[in-house]
GROMACS .gro file of C-alpha atoms in nm:
model
  329
    1MET     CA    1  12.085  -8.104  -8.687
    2GLY     CA    2  11.896  -7.820  -8.562
    3THR     CA    3  12.048  -7.486  -8.495
    4LEU     CA    4  12.144  -7.432  -8.140
    5LEU     CA    5  11.986  -7.109  -8.013
    6ARG     CA    6  12.193  -6.904  -7.779
    7PRO     CA    7  11.997  -6.726  -7.512
    8GLY     CA    8  12.025  -6.344  -7.516
    9PRO     CA    9  12.127  -6.132  -7.227
   10ALA     CA   10  11.882  -6.139  -6.932
   11ALA     CA   11  11.667  -5.834  -6.868
   12SER     CA   12  11.765  -5.627  -6.577
   13PRO     CA   13  11.535  -5.668  -6.279
   14ILE     CA   14  11.546  -5.294  -6.218
   15SER     CA   15  11.438  -5.218  -6.572
   16ILE     CA   16  11.148  -5.463  -6.552
   17ALA     CA   17  11.029  -5.323  -6.222
   18SER     CA   18  11.055  -4.968  -6.355
   19SER     CA   19  10.864  -5.056  -6.671
   20SER     CA   20  10.596  -5.240  -6.475
   21ALA     CA   21  10.551  -4.951  -6.239
   22HIS     CA   22  10.529  -4.706  -6.530
   23ALA     CA   23  10.272  -4.926  -6.704
   24VAL     CA   24  10.059  -4.969  -6.394
   25ALA     CA   25  10.066  -4.597  -6.321
   26GLY     CA   26   9.911  -4.498  -6.649
   27GLY     CA   27   9.994  -4.728  -6.932
   28GLY     CA   28  10.189  -4.515  -7.171
   29ARG     CA   29  10.256  -4.142  -7.211
   30ALA     CA   30   9.898  -4.023  -7.172
   31GLY     CA   31   9.852  -4.215  -6.847
   32SER     CA   32  10.175  -4.074  -6.711
   33SER     CA   33  10.054  -3.718  -6.781
   34ARG     CA   34   9.729  -3.773  -6.596
   35HIS     CA   35   9.918  -3.913  -6.303
   36ARG     CA   36  10.136  -3.601  -6.278
   37VAL     CA   37   9.828  -3.368  -6.276
   38SER     CA   38   9.657  -3.559  -5.996
   39VAL     CA   39   9.969  -3.552  -5.785
   40ALA     CA   40  10.005  -3.177  -5.837
   41ALA     CA   41   9.651  -3.127  -5.716
   42PHE     CA   42   9.743  -3.270  -5.377
   43ARG     CA   43  10.053  -3.064  -5.334
   44SER     CA   44  10.038  -2.785  -5.066
   45PRO     CA   45  10.029  -2.438  -5.227
   46SER     CA   46  10.319  -2.210  -5.165
   47PRO     CA   47  10.299  -1.933  -4.901
   48GLN     CA   48  10.282  -1.670  -5.177
   49VAL     CA   49   9.977  -1.839  -5.329
   50LEU     CA   50   9.808  -1.868  -4.989
   51ALA     CA   51   9.867  -1.500  -4.918
   52THR     CA   52   9.720  -1.399  -5.254
   53ARG     CA   53   9.412  -1.615  -5.198
   54TRP     CA   54   9.364  -1.466  -4.848
   55ARG     CA   55   9.384  -1.111  -4.980
   56ARG     CA   56   9.125  -1.189  -5.248
   57ARG     CA   57   8.886  -1.344  -4.995
   58SER     CA   58   8.934  -1.050  -4.753
   59ASP     CA   59   8.863  -0.798  -5.030
   60THR     CA   60   8.548  -0.989  -5.127
   61ALA     CA   61   8.429  -1.003  -4.765
   62VAL     CA   62   8.495  -0.631  -4.719
   63ARG     CA   63   8.306  -0.548  -5.037
   64SER     CA   64   8.015  -0.766  -4.921
   65ASP     CA   65   8.008  -0.595  -4.581
   66VAL     CA   66   8.015  -0.253  -4.745
   67VAL     CA   67   7.727  -0.344  -4.975
   68ALA     CA   68   7.525  -0.494  -4.688
   69GLY     CA   69   7.597  -0.193  -4.466
   70GLY     CA   70   7.495   0.043  -4.742
   71ALA     CA   71   7.169  -0.143  -4.795
   72ALA     CA   72   7.094  -0.141  -4.421
   73ALA     CA   73   7.171   0.229  -4.397
   74ALA     CA   74   6.946   0.302  -4.694
   75ALA     CA   75   6.663   0.098  -4.539
   76ALA     CA   76   6.708   0.276  -4.205
   77GLY     CA   77   6.709   0.610  -4.382
   78ASP     CA   78   6.386   0.524  -4.563
   79SER     CA   79   6.221   0.416  -4.236
   80THR     CA   80   6.333   0.733  -4.058
   81GLN     CA   81   6.206   0.947  -4.345
   82ALA     CA   82   5.871   0.766  -4.347
   83LEU     CA   83   5.839   0.809  -3.968
   84SER     CA   84   5.928   1.177  -3.997
   85ASP     CA   85   5.667   1.229  -4.269
   86LEU     CA   86   5.406   1.052  -4.056
   87GLN     CA   87   5.483   1.273  -3.755
   88VAL     CA   88   5.460   1.587  -3.965
   89ALA     CA   89   5.126   1.474  -4.107
   90SER     CA   90   4.994   1.404  -3.756
   91ARG     CA   91   5.100   1.749  -3.636
   92VAL     CA   92   4.943   1.920  -3.934
   93ARG     CA   93   4.624   1.723  -3.878
   94GLY     CA   94   4.629   1.827  -3.511
   95VAL     CA   95   4.660   2.195  -3.600
   96CYS     CA   96   4.373   2.166  -3.847
   97PHE     CA   97   4.163   1.988  -3.585
   98TYR     CA   98   4.200   2.272  -3.334
   99LEU     CA   99   4.134   2.535  -3.600
  100VAL     CA  100   3.811   2.364  -3.701
  101THR     CA  101   3.693   2.310  -3.344
  102ALA     CA  102   3.777   2.671  -3.248
  103VAL     CA  103   3.587   2.821  -3.541
  104ALA     CA  104   3.289   2.593  -3.481
  105ALA     CA  105   3.295   2.668  -3.108
  106ILE     CA  106   3.292   3.044  -3.162
  107VAL     CA  107   2.991   3.028  -3.393
  108LEU     CA  108   2.794   2.780  -3.184
  109PHE     CA  109   2.882   2.951  -2.857
  110VAL     CA  110   2.685   3.250  -2.980
  111ALA     CA  111   2.388   3.017  -3.032
  112MET     CA  112   2.430   2.885  -2.677
  113VAL     CA  113   2.425   3.236  -2.535
  114VAL     CA  114   2.111   3.321  -2.732
  115VAL     CA  115   1.911   3.020  -2.611
  116HIS     CA  116   2.045   3.020  -2.256
  117PRO     CA  117   1.766   3.235  -2.105
  118LEU     CA  118   1.506   2.995  -2.245
  119VAL     CA  119   1.700   2.699  -2.104
  120LEU     CA  120   1.702   2.857  -1.758
  121LEU     CA  121   1.327   2.912  -1.777
  122PHE     CA  122   1.210   2.581  -1.918
  123ASP     CA  123   1.488   2.318  -1.896
  124ARG     CA  124   1.731   2.426  -1.628
  125TYR     CA  125   1.860   2.084  -1.524
  126ARG     CA  126   1.873   1.887  -1.847
  127GLY     CA  127   1.958   2.173  -2.086
  128ARG     CA  128   1.854   1.982  -2.396
  129ALA     CA  129   1.896   2.280  -2.631
  130GLN     CA  130   2.253   2.339  -2.509
  131HIS     CA  131   2.344   1.974  -2.547
  132TYR     CA  132   2.198   1.966  -2.897
  133ILE     CA  133   2.426   2.256  -2.995
  134ALA     CA  134   2.721   2.074  -2.833
  135LYS     CA  135   2.637   1.765  -3.036
  136ILE     CA  136   2.649   1.970  -3.357
  137TRP     CA  137   2.984   2.117  -3.254
  138ALA     CA  138   3.139   1.778  -3.176
  139THR     CA  139   2.999   1.614  -3.490
  140LEU     CA  140   3.125   1.893  -3.717
  141THR     CA  141   3.470   1.870  -3.561
  142ILE     CA  142   3.535   1.497  -3.566
  143SER     CA  143   3.362   1.416  -3.895
  144MET     CA  144   3.652   1.575  -4.084
  145PHE     CA  145   3.924   1.382  -3.904
  146TYR     CA  146   3.816   1.032  -3.805
  147LYS     CA  147   3.545   0.777  -3.862
  148LEU     CA  148   3.310   0.703  -3.573
  149GLU     CA  149   3.121   0.379  -3.524
  150VAL     CA  150   2.861   0.341  -3.249
  151GLU     CA  151   2.731   0.006  -3.133
  152GLY     CA  152   2.444  -0.047  -2.889
  153MET     CA  153   2.244   0.275  -2.933
  154GLU     CA  154   1.937   0.079  -2.827
  155ASN     CA  155   2.086   0.058  -2.476
  156LEU     CA  156   2.077   0.434  -2.426
  157PRO     CA  157   1.790   0.553  -2.208
  158LEU     CA  158   1.579   0.849  -2.317
  159ASN     CA  159   1.687   1.198  -2.220
  160SER     CA  160   1.390   1.209  -1.987
  161SER     CA  161   1.529   0.913  -1.788
  162PRO     CA  162   1.814   1.004  -1.550
  163ALA     CA  163   2.114   0.771  -1.547
  164VAL     CA  164   2.477   0.749  -1.442
  165TYR     CA  165   2.702   0.705  -1.747
  166VAL     CA  166   3.056   0.572  -1.705
  167ALA     CA  167   3.333   0.506  -1.957
  168ASN     CA  168   3.702   0.433  -1.982
  169HIS     CA  169   3.917   0.741  -2.039
  170GLN     CA  170   4.195   0.735  -2.301
  171SER     CA  171   4.215   1.068  -2.474
  172PHE     CA  172   4.115   1.433  -2.504
  173LEU     CA  173   3.894   1.311  -2.791
  174ASP     CA  174   3.668   1.117  -2.552
  175ILE     CA  175   3.454   1.423  -2.477
  176TYR     CA  176   3.403   1.502  -2.846
  177THR     CA  177   3.313   1.142  -2.917
  178LEU     CA  178   3.062   1.114  -2.630
  179LEU     CA  179   2.888   1.443  -2.712
  180THR     CA  180   2.787   1.298  -3.050
  181LEU     CA  181   2.558   1.051  -2.869
  182GLY     CA  182   2.306   1.328  -2.811
  183ARG     CA  183   2.235   1.259  -2.445
  184CYS     CA  184   2.204   1.534  -2.184
  185PHE     CA  185   2.458   1.418  -1.929
  186LYS     CA  186   2.666   1.648  -1.711
  187PHE     CA  187   3.040   1.587  -1.727
  188ILE     CA  188   3.275   1.638  -1.436
  189SER     CA  189   3.583   1.842  -1.522
  190LYS     CA  190   3.877   1.989  -1.335
  191THR     CA  191   3.834   2.358  -1.258
  192SER     CA  192   4.134   2.473  -1.466
  193ILE     CA  193   3.953   2.384  -1.790
  194PHE     CA  194   3.684   2.642  -1.713
  195MET     CA  195   3.948   2.914  -1.754
  196PHE     CA  196   3.986   2.850  -2.128
  197PRO     CA  197   3.808   3.110  -2.341
  198ILE     CA  198   3.502   2.991  -2.536
  199ILE     CA  199   3.545   2.622  -2.438
  200GLY     CA  200   3.534   2.695  -2.065
  201TRP     CA  201   3.240   2.931  -2.108
  202ALA     CA  202   3.053   2.672  -2.313
  203MET     CA  203   3.117   2.414  -2.041
  204TYR     CA  204   2.959   2.648  -1.789
  205LEU     CA  205   2.650   2.688  -2.009
  206LEU     CA  206   2.629   2.309  -2.048
  207GLY     CA  207   2.624   2.267  -1.672
  208VAL     CA  208   2.956   2.080  -1.648
  209ILE     CA  209   3.041   2.014  -1.283
  210PRO     CA  210   3.377   2.159  -1.164
  211LEU     CA  211   3.613   1.953  -0.950
  212ARG     CA  212   3.942   2.023  -0.774
  213ARG     CA  213   4.104   1.683  -0.778
  214MET     CA  214   4.322   1.710  -0.470
  215ASP     CA  215   4.057   1.881  -0.260
  216SER     CA  216   3.848   1.633  -0.058
  217ARG     CA  217   3.582   1.895   0.014
  218SER     CA  218   3.548   1.967  -0.359
  219GLN     CA  219   3.509   1.596  -0.427
  220LEU     CA  220   3.235   1.567  -0.167
  221ASP     CA  221   3.053   1.873  -0.305
  222CYS     CA  222   3.079   1.726  -0.656
  223LEU     CA  223   2.914   1.399  -0.550
  224LYS     CA  224   2.638   1.587  -0.365
  225ARG     CA  225   2.567   1.794  -0.673
  226CYS     CA  226   2.553   1.482  -0.889
  227VAL     CA  227   2.301   1.322  -0.653
  228ASP     CA  228   2.095   1.641  -0.663
  229LEU     CA  229   2.098   1.658  -1.044
  230VAL     CA  230   1.999   1.293  -1.087
  231GLY     CA  231   1.721   1.343  -0.836
  232LYS     CA  232   1.590   1.631  -1.049
  233GLY     CA  233   1.585   1.429  -1.369
  234ALA     CA  234   1.928   1.500  -1.518
  235SER     CA  235   2.203   1.249  -1.603
  236VAL     CA  236   2.568   1.261  -1.503
  237PHE     CA  237   2.881   1.125  -1.665
  238PHE     CA  238   3.187   0.986  -1.487
  239PHE     CA  239   3.528   0.861  -1.594
  240PRO     CA  240   3.579   0.626  -1.294
  241GLU     CA  241   3.955   0.598  -1.358
  242GLY     CA  242   3.982   0.964  -1.260
  243THR     CA  243   4.226   1.055  -1.537
  244ARG     CA  244   4.330   0.954  -1.885
  245SER     CA  245   4.523   0.632  -1.927
  246ARG     CA  246   4.879   0.696  -2.041
  247ASP     CA  247   4.946   0.343  -2.165
  248GLY     CA  248   4.604   0.262  -2.310
  249LYS     CA  249   4.525   0.009  -2.036
  250LEU     CA  250   4.215   0.023  -1.822
  251GLY     CA  251   4.289   0.154  -1.474
  252VAL     CA  252   4.131   0.101  -1.135
  253PHE     CA  253   3.776   0.238  -1.093
  254LYS     CA  254   3.683   0.474  -0.812
  255ARG     CA  255   3.346   0.424  -0.648
  256GLY     CA  256   3.208   0.780  -0.662
  257ALA     CA  257   2.987   0.724  -0.968
  258PHE     CA  258   2.845   0.404  -0.824
  259SER     CA  259   2.767   0.568  -0.491
  260VAL     CA  260   2.558   0.823  -0.683
  261ALA     CA  261   2.378   0.540  -0.863
  262THR     CA  262   2.295   0.348  -0.545
  263LYS     CA  263   2.178   0.660  -0.360
  264THR     CA  264   1.946   0.771  -0.642
  265GLY     CA  265   1.840   0.433  -0.780
  266ALA     CA  266   1.953   0.537  -1.129
  267PRO     CA  267   2.092   0.274  -1.367
  268VAL     CA  268   2.460   0.268  -1.461
  269ILE     CA  269   2.525   0.280  -1.838
  270PRO     CA  270   2.873   0.136  -1.915
  271ILE     CA  271   3.037   0.270  -2.232
  272THR     CA  272   3.359   0.142  -2.387
  273LEU     CA  273   3.571   0.374  -2.601
  274ILE     CA  274   3.805   0.207  -2.850
  275GLY     CA  275   4.070   0.391  -3.052
  276THR     CA  276   4.072   0.747  -2.917
  277GLY     CA  277   4.400   0.684  -2.735
  278LYS     CA  278   4.572   0.587  -3.060
  279LEU     CA  279   4.447   0.894  -3.244
  280MET     CA  280   4.547   1.143  -2.976
  281PRO     CA  281   4.747   0.976  -2.695
  282SER     CA  282   4.739   1.121  -2.346
  283GLY     CA  283   5.013   1.381  -2.310
  284MET     CA  284   5.039   1.428  -2.689
  285GLU     CA  285   4.741   1.656  -2.750
  286GLY     CA  286   4.929   1.845  -3.022
  287ILE     CA  287   4.900   1.560  -3.273
  288LEU     CA  288   4.612   1.375  -3.434
  289ASN     CA  289   4.685   1.041  -3.600
  290SER     CA  290   4.464   0.893  -3.866
  291GLY     CA  291   4.228   0.611  -3.775
  292SER     CA  292   3.881   0.534  -3.647
  293VAL     CA  293   3.696   0.522  -3.316
  294LYS     CA  294   3.439   0.276  -3.189
  295VAL     CA  295   3.189   0.339  -2.911
  296ILE     CA  296   3.018   0.039  -2.751
  297ILE     CA  297   2.717   0.110  -2.528
  298HIS     CA  298   2.642  -0.177  -2.291
  299ARG     CA  299   2.318  -0.272  -2.122
  300PRO     CA  300   2.222  -0.081  -1.808
  301ILE     CA  301   2.331  -0.224  -1.473
  302GLN     CA  302   2.143  -0.160  -1.148
  303GLY     CA  303   2.216  -0.251  -0.788
  304ASN     CA  304   2.211  -0.143  -0.426
  305ASN     CA  305   2.578  -0.196  -0.347
  306ALA     CA  306   2.830   0.054  -0.482
  307GLU     CA  307   3.126  -0.183  -0.465
  308THR     CA  308   2.938  -0.458  -0.651
  309LEU     CA  309   2.820  -0.212  -0.915
  310CYS     CA  310   3.176  -0.086  -0.957
  311SER     CA  311   3.312  -0.438  -1.004
  312GLU     CA  312   3.041  -0.546  -1.248
  313THR     CA  313   3.074  -0.232  -1.459
  314ARG     CA  314   3.451  -0.253  -1.477
  315ASN     CA  315   3.435  -0.619  -1.577
  316VAL     CA  316   3.200  -0.537  -1.866
  317ILE     CA  317   3.430  -0.264  -1.997
  318ALA     CA  318   3.747  -0.465  -1.930
  319ASP     CA  319   3.618  -0.769  -2.122
  320THR     CA  320   3.536  -0.550  -2.421
  321ILE     CA  321   3.875  -0.379  -2.412
  322LEU     CA  322   4.054  -0.714  -2.398
  323LEU     CA  323   3.842  -0.841  -2.686
  324HIS     CA  324   3.968  -0.554  -2.900
  325GLY     CA  325   4.333  -0.617  -2.816
  326TYR     CA  326   4.390  -0.360  -2.541
  327GLY     CA  327   4.529  -0.421  -2.193
  328VAL     CA  328   4.389  -0.398  -1.843
  329HIS     CA  329   4.574  -0.315  -1.519
   0.00000   0.00000   0.00000
């Protein structure tokens, strides 16, 4: 007969469940170890650990801010230094400009005095010899400090043909620039300029017309003299804005120049000056920045109505100024 097998003791349900759970969790010792690491990763760090991490992050942020602030300060310092160097260079250039123009004016003023009697005898109203000397003076002065480009020379009438020249006014350099054109036009200048030694005397020899701006009688006398000069074969030059532009934008034109043109039948020659205001801005005559200047001479305009002439001339100059990136009021 076969041997009767006696069943062993039954496994405890708790043990089986525990073993099953242990096996499912990782299957052996290695699996159990991995399980413990993953659980630890999800545990909340202690307050001490959080505080340490916060201090480290704060220190890093502070160091980053310090580095960024230092870099910004260095960049600002470099920019300030560069600006300071540029201002110094402009002031030095301005001093040199006035030294050159003063020396040249003294020498050439002597030449003006010498030829003046001949001018009074043979060329009283145009004064071609005096204007030729003034052209030499202006050319010698500006050739050392900025480049000059002239466009439209073919639109200039001959010196023997009287005309009314008008231009926008940006800078003290406008007079120097215009004298290089070699035309015998009479400028209008405020009376205080005539008090300057050498320059004022030279203006008198050139036949520059004095004007007291706030005096209506002086303004009327100035216009009458301009009409008389044009009638005798000379040319006159006006800045219709009346003063230099402080912001570089073209201002409103006054009608005085155009009244002279309509009364005499002379053509109006519009001229646009580009760049003089950047080199020596109005109110900052002690400096001279580097750069170039462009003069654009437009075709003559004629008409019988002063207001129409004024509008047409201003539009021509305004369009050119806008084309070169400047503003208009």
